[in-house]
Amino acid sequence: MPNGIAAARNIADLQLLARKALPGPVWNYLEGGADDEVTKRRNTAIFDDVLLTPEILTDVSNIDTRISMLNIDFGFPVIMSPTGMSQLFHPSGEMAVARAAADHAVPYALSTMATTTIEEVAQIGGRRFFQLYCFKDRRLTSELLDRAKASGYDGIILTADTPVSGNRERDLVSGMSVPMKFPLKSLIDFSLHPKWSLPMLFGKRVALANMTGGHWGTGSAAGVIAMVNGQMDRSITWKDLDWLRATWNGSLILKGVSAPIDAVEAAKIGCDGLMISNHGGRQLDGAVTPLEQLPHIRDAVGDAVVLILDGGVRRGTHILKALALGADACAIGRPYIFGLAAGGPAGVHRALQILRTEFERGMALLGVRCVADIRSRHVRWSGQQAATDFAVRLERNAWPNRPETSDNGPWTAVGRSAFSPGKAV
Ligand SMILES: Cc1cc2nc3c(=O)[nH]c(=O)nc-3n(C[C@H](O)[C@H](O)[C@H](O)COP(=O)(O)O)c2cc1C
């Protein structure tokens, strides 16, 4: 166990610190996945099946991790995924995450289920997305859209993989369900974590900050959560995405895409970006991992749409692998919350610093100077995937002659194809 934030060498160390800081029920809400958590585990484990092929003697004295996409300049290719209830993990909650994101020049996606308002987060001034659910009562959705627009949000992320909640059995056992019902073991756990429990008891009430007043009423937090759950609309379809595209003229990103056929449909409708995601393994257990689907989706949509790999990223080399397989950027959820729980603002900062440093070192060791130079030839699958991948590449002649390396400098990542046939970029 590292001795504090500064001593955390990697995201796994922050995870250990977060585990220690949080009472069991809160930890399980954060870490847990659906059913047997097979998908949650595979989201990270699958990165081990992708092997990097470093190239040498390429002069890596200057490494440029910046990219530019969706009209945003990024310090490095990472987005903070939307996560609900951040003040549960530390009183500084969403504000700490948004501030660290702004400091590292990466966009923050504020969740509909946030414990801080759309307007407060906007005051920080970093680049930001708002994550939206399509509620049964469309007026509720429209109001959130209007507020995001008035507060200058760069884009909307529509989460579409939650027609119903996933079966998170850890939460059922610990009582973090709706309505909350804590067994004695959980209550003892809370009392053994006074540093967490006392601010919860005597500090500001943790509530879904964007859903109070107006149509939402002013009931208890549990009552509001129950109402939000009741508003989750199982009947949403592509027509609703059409409606959203017509209503919102900033960037539109669809979150929860796994199937290439859905990616193609979303591109047709005019989405600017897709988050390839299974909600961190919290929804359909047994679902395919984002990394496995990424090359297929890039193949299906070509260069037209930004692809963001979301789920399982714990190392800078994971970002390298995803980019080599066709992603434009990666999104992270739990890694920054581990930091938040472990040490508030300093912990989120440390999580981003760790990933950025690892990514930069990985680029140097891979032999690339800028993000544009990370190409499909830098990776290959091991294990069962290898044979299929070999066949696909052979068919596409995806092993070009050594390309000229691009000049250092921010590079517009939009539309980088994983399998560009023999073409230097
Ligand atoms: C505690 C927690 C809360 C989350 N809340 C939301 C949410 O409100 N909306 C959403 O679209 N996704 C939510 N997610 C999913 C994340 O946006 C993201 O898809 C996932 O965390 C990525 O996997 P990773 O944790 O392995 O990085 C949540 C995830 C966690 C762990």
Tab-separated table of C-alpha atoms and ligand atoms in Angstrom:
chain	number	residue	atom	x	y	z
A	1	MET	CA	0.000	0.000	0.000
A	2	PRO	CA	1.547	3.369	-0.980
A	3	ASN	CA	1.967	5.945	1.735
A	4	GLY	CA	-0.334	8.650	0.361
A	5	ILE	CA	-1.158	10.106	-3.039
A	6	ALA	CA	2.327	11.275	-3.959
A	7	ALA	CA	3.692	7.761	-3.401
A	8	ALA	CA	1.070	6.170	-5.686
A	9	ARG	CA	3.078	4.825	-8.620
A	10	ASN	CA	0.142	3.848	-10.794
A	11	ILE	CA	-3.658	3.671	-11.007
A	12	ALA	CA	-3.644	0.345	-9.126
A	13	ASP	CA	-1.980	2.100	-6.167
A	14	LEU	CA	-4.699	4.787	-6.215
A	15	GLN	CA	-7.257	1.992	-6.304
A	16	LEU	CA	-5.764	0.499	-3.104
A	17	LEU	CA	-5.887	3.909	-1.403
A	18	ALA	CA	-9.489	4.436	-2.505
A	19	ARG	CA	-10.475	1.015	-1.176
A	20	LYS	CA	-9.038	1.975	2.191
A	21	ALA	CA	-10.703	5.412	2.280
A	22	LEU	CA	-14.227	4.292	1.404
A	23	PRO	CA	-16.746	2.295	3.449
A	24	GLY	CA	-17.543	-1.060	1.848
A	25	PRO	CA	-20.945	-0.098	0.361
A	26	VAL	CA	-19.521	2.981	-1.385
A	27	TRP	CA	-16.449	1.097	-2.570
A	28	ASN	CA	-18.649	-1.646	-4.020
A	29	TYR	CA	-20.847	0.903	-5.794
A	30	LEU	CA	-17.709	2.345	-7.398
A	31	GLU	CA	-15.832	-0.820	-8.242
A	32	GLY	CA	-18.713	-3.177	-8.949
A	33	GLY	CA	-20.017	-4.463	-12.264
A	34	ALA	CA	-23.082	-6.394	-13.387
A	35	ASP	CA	-23.800	-10.055	-12.590
A	36	ASP	CA	-20.512	-12.014	-12.388
A	37	GLU	CA	-18.458	-8.978	-13.461
A	38	VAL	CA	-16.951	-10.917	-16.362
A	39	THR	CA	-17.202	-7.961	-18.733
A	40	LYS	CA	-15.836	-5.560	-16.145
A	41	ARG	CA	-12.722	-7.700	-15.670
A	42	ARG	CA	-12.285	-8.388	-19.390
A	43	ASN	CA	-12.450	-4.658	-20.226
A	44	THR	CA	-8.988	-4.296	-18.707
A	45	ALA	CA	-7.642	-7.825	-19.214
A	46	ILE	CA	-8.168	-7.656	-22.992
A	47	PHE	CA	-5.401	-5.042	-23.266
A	48	ASP	CA	-2.941	-7.847	-22.415
A	49	ASP	CA	-3.897	-9.560	-25.670
A	50	VAL	CA	-2.645	-6.626	-27.708
A	51	LEU	CA	1.110	-6.491	-28.117
A	52	LEU	CA	3.055	-3.376	-28.986
A	53	THR	CA	5.755	-3.433	-31.652
A	54	PRO	CA	8.306	-0.768	-30.770
A	55	GLU	CA	10.363	0.817	-33.519
A	56	ILE	CA	13.857	2.066	-32.779
A	57	LEU	CA	16.233	4.863	-33.765
A	58	THR	CA	13.487	7.409	-34.391
A	59	ASP	CA	14.759	10.428	-32.387
A	60	VAL	CA	12.235	10.780	-29.595
A	61	SER	CA	13.886	13.705	-27.884
A	62	ASN	CA	10.663	15.706	-28.223
A	63	ILE	CA	7.366	13.952	-27.566
A	64	ASP	CA	4.096	15.721	-28.316
A	65	THR	CA	1.063	14.149	-26.610
A	66	ARG	CA	-1.426	16.794	-27.791
A	67	ILE	CA	-4.322	16.215	-30.133
A	68	SER	CA	-7.107	18.355	-31.454
A	69	MET	CA	-10.588	17.024	-32.125
A	70	LEU	CA	-14.240	18.032	-31.713
A	71	ASN	CA	-12.930	21.640	-31.823
A	72	ILE	CA	-11.008	21.050	-28.596
A	73	ASP	CA	-7.243	21.040	-27.999
A	74	PHE	CA	-6.317	18.189	-25.677
A	75	GLY	CA	-3.138	17.974	-23.556
A	76	PHE	CA	-3.238	14.238	-24.216
A	77	PRO	CA	-5.928	11.967	-25.703
A	78	VAL	CA	-8.113	11.397	-22.639
A	79	ILE	CA	-11.668	12.348	-21.673
A	80	MET	CA	-13.101	12.145	-18.154
A	81	SER	CA	-16.154	9.873	-18.549
A	82	PRO	CA	-19.385	10.909	-16.869
A	83	THR	CA	-19.802	9.357	-13.429
A	84	GLY	CA	-22.724	10.006	-11.119
A	85	MET	CA	-22.680	11.007	-7.451
A	86	SER	CA	-19.043	12.156	-7.241
A	87	GLN	CA	-19.516	13.806	-3.831
A	88	LEU	CA	-20.135	10.325	-2.432
A	89	PHE	CA	-16.436	9.652	-2.940
A	90	HIS	CA	-15.108	12.981	-1.657
A	91	PRO	CA	-16.868	16.230	-0.699
A	92	SER	CA	-14.932	18.075	-3.437
A	93	GLY	CA	-16.746	15.848	-5.975
A	94	GLU	CA	-17.306	17.060	-9.526
A	95	MET	CA	-15.594	20.411	-8.940
A	96	ALA	CA	-12.305	18.672	-8.116
A	97	VAL	CA	-12.579	16.467	-11.191
A	98	ALA	CA	-13.472	19.331	-13.521
A	99	ARG	CA	-10.612	21.459	-12.169
A	100	ALA	CA	-8.007	18.707	-12.575
A	101	ALA	CA	-9.319	18.036	-16.090
A	102	ALA	CA	-8.980	21.735	-16.975
A	103	ASP	CA	-5.431	21.815	-15.544
A	104	HIS	CA	-4.430	18.872	-17.732
A	105	ALA	CA	-6.309	20.248	-20.761
A	106	VAL	CA	-8.647	17.283	-21.096
A	107	PRO	CA	-12.447	17.589	-21.318
A	108	TYR	CA	-14.696	16.656	-18.442
A	109	ALA	CA	-18.077	15.022	-19.012
A	110	LEU	CA	-20.563	15.991	-16.302
A	111	SER	CA	-23.125	13.290	-15.549
A	112	THR	CA	-26.868	13.888	-15.411
A	113	MET	CA	-26.555	12.149	-12.021
A	114	ALA	CA	-24.005	14.689	-10.767
A	115	THR	CA	-24.004	16.132	-7.282
A	116	THR	CA	-22.916	19.554	-8.615
A	117	THR	CA	-24.921	21.769	-10.937
A	118	ILE	CA	-24.324	22.277	-14.636
A	119	GLU	CA	-23.748	25.978	-13.940
A	120	GLU	CA	-21.222	25.521	-11.100
A	121	VAL	CA	-19.031	23.204	-13.177
A	122	ALA	CA	-19.160	25.683	-16.071
A	123	GLN	CA	-17.586	28.342	-13.844
A	124	ILE	CA	-14.325	26.382	-13.781
A	125	GLY	CA	-13.920	27.223	-17.425
A	126	GLY	CA	-12.372	24.009	-18.800
A	127	ARG	CA	-13.721	22.237	-21.870
A	128	ARG	CA	-16.766	20.213	-20.980
A	129	PHE	CA	-19.494	17.874	-22.182
A	130	PHE	CA	-22.836	17.202	-20.565
A	131	GLN	CA	-24.014	13.588	-20.389
A	132	LEU	CA	-27.701	13.227	-21.034
A	133	TYR	CA	-30.331	10.554	-20.558
A	134	CYS	CA	-33.446	10.623	-22.688
A	135	PHE	CA	-36.169	10.689	-20.023
A	136	LYS	CA	-39.744	9.542	-20.527
A	137	ASP	CA	-40.842	13.109	-19.959
A	138	ARG	CA	-38.922	14.842	-22.766
A	139	ARG	CA	-39.434	18.219	-21.099
A	140	LEU	CA	-36.939	17.130	-18.421
A	141	THR	CA	-34.392	16.256	-21.088
A	142	SER	CA	-35.000	19.506	-22.977
A	143	GLU	CA	-34.525	21.570	-19.826
A	144	LEU	CA	-31.138	19.956	-19.158
A	145	LEU	CA	-30.148	20.590	-22.782
A	146	ASP	CA	-31.111	24.251	-22.493
A	147	ARG	CA	-29.086	24.636	-19.324
A	148	ALA	CA	-26.036	22.977	-20.882
A	149	LYS	CA	-26.352	25.274	-23.877
A	150	ALA	CA	-26.732	28.405	-21.735
A	151	SER	CA	-23.635	27.373	-19.735
A	152	GLY	CA	-21.464	26.953	-22.823
A	153	TYR	CA	-20.979	23.186	-22.814
A	154	ASP	CA	-19.011	22.012	-25.856
A	155	GLY	CA	-21.027	18.906	-26.470
A	156	ILE	CA	-23.682	16.454	-25.401
A	157	ILE	CA	-23.027	12.797	-24.689
A	158	LEU	CA	-26.190	10.727	-24.971
A	159	THR	CA	-25.907	7.552	-22.901
A	160	ALA	CA	-27.903	4.863	-24.654
A	161	ASP	CA	-26.924	1.636	-22.897
A	162	THR	CA	-29.187	2.056	-19.873
A	163	PRO	CA	-32.770	1.265	-20.915
A	164	VAL	CA	-32.826	-0.550	-17.568
A	165	SER	CA	-30.243	-0.693	-14.773
A	166	GLY	CA	-27.663	-3.457	-14.792
A	167	ASN	CA	-27.847	-6.083	-12.075
A	168	ARG	CA	-25.194	-4.935	-9.603
A	169	GLU	CA	-25.298	-7.601	-6.947
A	170	ARG	CA	-22.683	-5.984	-4.714
A	171	ASP	CA	-25.103	-3.070	-4.223
A	172	LEU	CA	-27.964	-5.420	-3.371
A	173	VAL	CA	-25.843	-7.047	-0.647
A	174	SER	CA	-24.504	-3.797	0.820
A	175	GLY	CA	-27.810	-1.912	0.630
A	176	MET	CA	-26.744	0.729	-1.939
A	177	SER	CA	-29.928	0.112	-3.860
A	178	VAL	CA	-33.138	2.092	-4.337
A	179	PRO	CA	-34.520	2.474	-1.717
A	180	MET	CA	-31.299	2.299	0.327
A	181	LYS	CA	-31.496	-0.321	3.037
A	182	PHE	CA	-28.266	-0.919	4.889
A	183	PRO	CA	-27.741	-4.163	6.809
A	184	LEU	CA	-25.862	-4.039	10.135
A	185	LYS	CA	-22.563	-4.968	8.451
A	186	SER	CA	-22.773	-1.881	6.217
A	187	LEU	CA	-23.655	0.377	9.153
A	188	ILE	CA	-20.613	-0.899	11.061
A	189	ASP	CA	-18.505	-0.282	7.966
A	190	PHE	CA	-19.701	3.344	7.817
A	191	SER	CA	-18.826	3.860	11.479
A	192	LEU	CA	-15.329	2.446	10.906
A	193	HIS	CA	-14.708	5.166	8.292
A	194	PRO	CA	-15.302	8.392	10.259
A	195	LYS	CA	-13.212	10.467	7.833
A	196	TRP	CA	-15.781	9.589	5.182
A	197	SER	CA	-18.881	9.347	7.393
A	198	LEU	CA	-18.634	12.542	9.443
A	199	PRO	CA	-18.691	14.974	6.489
A	200	MET	CA	-21.565	12.902	5.070
A	201	LEU	CA	-23.530	13.238	8.299
A	202	PHE	CA	-22.736	16.852	9.134
A	203	GLY	CA	-21.599	18.398	5.842
A	204	LYS	CA	-23.540	19.492	2.775
A	205	ARG	CA	-26.255	17.033	1.771
A	206	VAL	CA	-25.267	14.891	-1.221
A	207	ALA	CA	-28.048	15.220	-3.776
A	208	LEU	CA	-28.659	14.970	-7.505
A	209	ALA	CA	-27.962	18.654	-7.971
A	210	ASN	CA	-29.496	19.076	-11.416
A	211	MET	CA	-32.762	17.467	-10.463
A	212	THR	CA	-34.219	19.509	-7.713
A	213	GLY	CA	-37.078	21.923	-7.942
A	214	GLY	CA	-39.407	22.364	-10.896
A	215	HIS	CA	-40.698	19.084	-12.293
A	216	TRP	CA	-38.348	17.110	-10.067
A	217	GLY	CA	-39.795	18.290	-6.762
A	218	THR	CA	-37.749	18.749	-3.616
A	219	GLY	CA	-37.977	15.317	-2.033
A	220	SER	CA	-35.214	13.330	-0.315
A	221	ALA	CA	-32.141	12.212	-2.314
A	222	ALA	CA	-33.470	8.646	-2.312
A	223	GLY	CA	-36.860	9.878	-3.549
A	224	VAL	CA	-35.249	11.814	-6.400
A	225	ILE	CA	-33.108	8.819	-7.382
A	226	ALA	CA	-36.244	6.666	-7.427
A	227	MET	CA	-37.951	9.246	-9.628
A	228	VAL	CA	-34.974	9.392	-12.010
A	229	ASN	CA	-34.973	5.604	-12.274
A	230	GLY	CA	-38.677	5.776	-13.047
A	231	GLN	CA	-37.907	8.254	-15.839
A	232	MET	CA	-35.462	5.907	-17.643
A	233	ASP	CA	-37.131	5.333	-20.960
A	234	ARG	CA	-36.999	1.833	-22.424
A	235	SER	CA	-38.695	2.983	-25.574
A	236	ILE	CA	-35.977	5.285	-26.950
A	237	THR	CA	-34.953	4.630	-30.542
A	238	TRP	CA	-32.947	6.183	-33.365
A	239	LYS	CA	-35.793	8.674	-33.826
A	240	ASP	CA	-34.839	10.181	-30.465
A	241	LEU	CA	-31.249	10.537	-31.611
A	242	ASP	CA	-32.589	12.245	-34.734
A	243	TRP	CA	-34.505	14.625	-32.493
A	244	LEU	CA	-31.426	15.340	-30.398
A	245	ARG	CA	-29.316	15.984	-33.511
A	246	ALA	CA	-31.911	18.462	-34.748
A	247	THR	CA	-32.138	20.148	-31.337
A	248	TRP	CA	-28.456	20.413	-30.353
A	249	ASN	CA	-26.047	22.099	-32.710
A	250	GLY	CA	-22.827	21.539	-30.754
A	251	SER	CA	-20.878	18.272	-30.782
A	252	LEU	CA	-23.027	15.187	-30.297
A	253	ILE	CA	-21.514	11.973	-28.964
A	254	LEU	CA	-23.363	8.685	-28.581
A	255	LYS	CA	-22.214	6.598	-25.594
A	256	GLY	CA	-22.668	2.864	-25.254
A	257	VAL	CA	-21.910	1.755	-28.800
A	258	SER	CA	-20.678	-1.827	-29.242
A	259	ALA	CA	-22.167	-2.991	-32.542
A	260	PRO	CA	-20.697	-1.758	-35.844
A	261	ILE	CA	-24.227	-1.639	-37.260
A	262	ASP	CA	-25.162	0.925	-34.565
A	263	ALA	CA	-22.017	2.911	-35.253
A	264	VAL	CA	-22.971	3.207	-38.914
A	265	GLU	CA	-26.503	4.332	-38.044
A	266	ALA	CA	-25.209	6.949	-35.590
A	267	ALA	CA	-22.791	8.291	-38.191
A	268	LYS	CA	-25.653	8.567	-40.712
A	269	ILE	CA	-27.701	10.553	-38.216
A	270	GLY	CA	-24.825	12.976	-37.827
A	271	CYS	CA	-23.160	12.101	-34.527
A	272	ASP	CA	-19.732	13.698	-34.301
A	273	GLY	CA	-18.336	11.057	-32.003
A	274	LEU	CA	-19.038	7.606	-30.602
A	275	MET	CA	-18.028	6.288	-27.220
A	276	ILE	CA	-17.409	2.591	-27.657
A	277	SER	CA	-18.454	1.468	-24.225
A	278	ASN	CA	-20.234	-1.133	-22.136
A	279	HIS	CA	-20.611	1.289	-19.221
A	280	GLY	CA	-17.523	-0.089	-17.481
A	281	GLY	CA	-19.124	-3.546	-17.291
A	282	ARG	CA	-21.982	-2.193	-15.183
A	283	GLN	CA	-24.820	-3.011	-17.563
A	284	LEU	CA	-24.868	-6.202	-19.689
A	285	ASP	CA	-22.487	-8.787	-18.287
A	286	GLY	CA	-20.988	-10.943	-21.016
A	287	ALA	CA	-20.975	-8.016	-23.418
A	288	VAL	CA	-18.013	-7.709	-25.761
A	289	THR	CA	-15.216	-5.347	-24.692
A	290	PRO	CA	-14.727	-1.919	-26.307
A	291	LEU	CA	-11.170	-2.797	-27.390
A	292	GLU	CA	-12.309	-5.902	-29.278
A	293	GLN	CA	-14.973	-3.911	-31.115
A	294	LEU	CA	-12.853	-0.884	-31.879
A	295	PRO	CA	-11.146	-2.058	-35.118
A	296	HIS	CA	-14.449	-3.375	-36.457
A	297	ILE	CA	-16.219	-0.113	-35.716
A	298	ARG	CA	-13.424	1.951	-37.263
A	299	ASP	CA	-13.666	-0.281	-40.269
A	300	ALA	CA	-17.437	0.206	-40.464
A	301	VAL	CA	-17.546	4.007	-40.091
A	302	GLY	CA	-14.300	4.871	-41.859
A	303	ASP	CA	-12.817	8.267	-41.199
A	304	ALA	CA	-16.019	10.224	-40.682
A	305	VAL	CA	-16.534	9.935	-36.941
A	306	VAL	CA	-14.424	10.412	-33.814
A	307	LEU	CA	-14.080	7.167	-31.859
A	308	ILE	CA	-13.518	7.222	-28.117
A	309	LEU	CA	-12.659	3.965	-26.373
A	310	ASP	CA	-14.298	3.903	-22.940
A	311	GLY	CA	-13.684	1.196	-20.350
A	312	GLY	CA	-10.845	-0.709	-18.771
A	313	VAL	CA	-8.061	1.828	-19.366
A	314	ARG	CA	-5.612	1.722	-16.447
A	315	ARG	CA	-2.218	2.366	-18.061
A	316	GLY	CA	-0.687	4.814	-20.507
A	317	THR	CA	0.177	1.852	-22.722
A	318	HIS	CA	-3.539	0.999	-22.857
A	319	ILE	CA	-4.107	4.381	-24.493
A	320	LEU	CA	-1.323	3.640	-26.983
A	321	LYS	CA	-2.917	0.304	-27.881
A	322	ALA	CA	-6.384	1.811	-28.324
A	323	LEU	CA	-5.049	4.563	-30.572
A	324	ALA	CA	-3.130	2.050	-32.657
A	325	LEU	CA	-6.365	0.079	-33.111
A	326	GLY	CA	-8.227	3.117	-34.421
A	327	ALA	CA	-9.406	5.206	-31.462
A	328	ASP	CA	-8.938	8.965	-31.457
A	329	ALA	CA	-8.949	9.156	-27.649
A	330	CYS	CA	-9.730	7.091	-24.549
A	331	ALA	CA	-12.208	7.836	-21.781
A	332	ILE	CA	-11.649	6.946	-18.134
A	333	GLY	CA	-14.178	6.507	-15.325
A	334	ARG	CA	-13.000	4.595	-12.255
A	335	PRO	CA	-9.320	5.663	-12.526
A	336	TYR	CA	-10.064	9.293	-11.712
A	337	ILE	CA	-12.601	8.379	-9.024
A	338	PHE	CA	-9.946	6.195	-7.359
A	339	GLY	CA	-7.872	9.373	-7.206
A	340	LEU	CA	-10.804	11.442	-5.945
A	341	ALA	CA	-11.626	8.966	-3.171
A	342	ALA	CA	-7.980	8.542	-2.224
A	343	GLY	CA	-7.141	12.229	-1.941
A	344	GLY	CA	-9.738	14.671	-3.267
A	345	PRO	CA	-8.425	17.239	-5.793
A	346	ALA	CA	-4.793	16.120	-5.406
A	347	GLY	CA	-5.829	12.526	-6.081
A	348	VAL	CA	-7.584	13.337	-9.361
A	349	HIS	CA	-4.574	15.385	-10.401
A	350	ARG	CA	-2.295	12.425	-9.581
A	351	ALA	CA	-4.441	10.020	-11.632
A	352	LEU	CA	-4.119	12.248	-14.692
A	353	GLN	CA	-0.432	12.867	-14.081
A	354	ILE	CA	0.226	9.121	-13.865
A	355	LEU	CA	-1.622	8.340	-17.101
A	356	ARG	CA	-0.057	11.257	-18.962
A	357	THR	CA	3.477	10.356	-17.864
A	358	GLU	CA	2.961	6.698	-18.729
A	359	PHE	CA	1.516	7.630	-22.134
A	360	GLU	CA	4.406	9.952	-22.919
A	361	ARG	CA	7.019	7.410	-21.852
A	362	GLY	CA	5.186	4.743	-23.860
A	363	MET	CA	5.302	6.932	-26.975
A	364	ALA	CA	9.064	7.362	-26.628
A	365	LEU	CA	9.618	3.642	-26.139
A	366	LEU	CA	7.327	2.813	-29.056
A	367	GLY	CA	9.370	5.152	-31.240
A	368	VAL	CA	6.689	7.758	-32.018
A	369	ARG	CA	7.024	11.493	-31.524
A	370	CYS	CA	3.435	12.613	-31.950
A	371	VAL	CA	0.025	11.011	-31.648
A	372	ALA	CA	-0.492	10.946	-35.414
A	373	ASP	CA	2.426	8.552	-35.687
A	374	ILE	CA	0.702	5.843	-33.624
A	375	ARG	CA	-0.453	3.451	-36.323
A	376	SER	CA	-1.968	0.018	-36.719
A	377	ARG	CA	1.473	-1.443	-37.499
A	378	HIS	CA	2.466	-0.737	-33.874
A	379	VAL	CA	0.172	-3.443	-32.497
A	380	ARG	CA	-0.777	-7.003	-33.089
A	381	TRP	CA	-3.165	-9.300	-31.294
A	382	SER	CA	-1.878	-12.329	-29.466
A	383	GLY	CA	-3.898	-15.411	-28.696
A	384	GLN	CA	-7.064	-16.274	-30.552
A	385	GLN	CA	-7.542	-12.832	-32.065
A	386	ALA	CA	-4.185	-13.011	-33.824
A	387	ALA	CA	-5.257	-15.243	-36.720
A	388	THR	CA	-8.285	-13.138	-37.639
A	389	ASP	CA	-6.291	-9.954	-37.362
A	390	PHE	CA	-3.554	-11.348	-39.611
A	391	ALA	CA	-6.115	-12.273	-42.265
A	392	VAL	CA	-7.755	-8.840	-42.136
A	393	ARG	CA	-4.452	-7.026	-42.462
A	394	LEU	CA	-3.267	-9.250	-45.279
A	395	GLU	CA	-6.444	-8.515	-47.207
A	396	ARG	CA	-6.005	-4.792	-46.668
A	397	ASN	CA	-2.271	-4.614	-47.192
A	398	ALA	CA	-2.063	-2.871	-43.844
A	399	TRP	CA	1.705	-3.126	-43.499
A	400	PRO	CA	2.924	-0.129	-45.440
A	401	ASN	CA	6.512	0.811	-46.056
A	402	ARG	CA	7.938	2.889	-43.246
A	403	PRO	CA	6.017	6.182	-43.445
A	404	GLU	CA	7.550	9.587	-42.997
A	405	THR	CA	7.028	10.597	-39.383
A	406	SER	CA	4.768	13.599	-39.035
A	407	ASP	CA	6.060	16.877	-37.738
A	408	ASN	CA	5.526	17.404	-34.065
A	409	GLY	CA	2.499	19.537	-33.280
A	410	PRO	CA	-1.144	19.181	-32.477
A	411	TRP	CA	-2.761	16.941	-34.931
A	412	THR	CA	-6.375	16.748	-35.887
A	413	ALA	CA	-7.183	13.200	-34.971
A	414	VAL	CA	-10.586	13.070	-36.626
A	415	GLY	CA	-10.995	10.134	-38.887
A	416	ARG	CA	-7.758	8.260	-38.409
A	417	SER	CA	-8.248	4.875	-39.900
A	418	ALA	CA	-6.820	1.854	-38.120
A	419	PHE	CA	-6.144	0.050	-41.338
A	420	SER	CA	-5.003	2.670	-43.782
A	421	PRO	CA	-3.853	0.643	-46.753
A	422	GLY	CA	-0.264	1.507	-47.492
A	423	LYS	CA	-0.747	5.206	-46.942
A	424	ALA	CA	1.567	7.376	-44.871
A	425	VAL	CA	-0.242	10.025	-42.859
B	1	LIG	C1	-19.368	5.095	-10.067
B	1	LIG	C2	-19.710	5.194	-11.518
B	1	LIG	C3	-20.762	6.003	-11.919
B	1	LIG	C4	-21.084	6.109	-13.278
B	1	LIG	N1	-22.092	6.951	-13.646
B	1	LIG	C5	-22.365	7.120	-14.959
B	1	LIG	C6	-23.345	8.061	-15.380
B	1	LIG	O1	-23.972	8.755	-14.572
B	1	LIG	N2	-23.591	8.179	-16.710
B	1	LIG	C7	-22.900	7.443	-17.648
B	1	LIG	O2	-23.138	7.586	-18.842
B	1	LIG	N3	-21.966	6.547	-17.264
B	1	LIG	C8	-21.667	6.376	-15.968
B	1	LIG	N4	-20.687	5.502	-15.589
B	1	LIG	C9	-19.903	4.792	-16.623
B	1	LIG	C10	-18.678	5.628	-17.026
B	1	LIG	O3	-19.074	6.768	-17.757
B	1	LIG	C11	-17.732	4.835	-17.941
B	1	LIG	O4	-18.443	4.332	-19.034
B	1	LIG	C12	-17.008	3.689	-17.231
B	1	LIG	O5	-16.657	4.054	-15.926
B	1	LIG	C13	-15.762	3.325	-18.022
B	1	LIG	O6	-15.116	2.240	-17.472
B	1	LIG	P1	-13.862	2.376	-16.464
B	1	LIG	O7	-14.442	2.699	-15.138
B	1	LIG	O8	-13.232	1.046	-16.541
B	1	LIG	O9	-12.973	3.486	-16.985
B	1	LIG	C14	-20.349	5.377	-14.239
B	1	LIG	C15	-19.294	4.567	-13.827
B	1	LIG	C16	-18.959	4.472	-12.484
B	1	LIG	C17	-17.802	3.603	-12.077
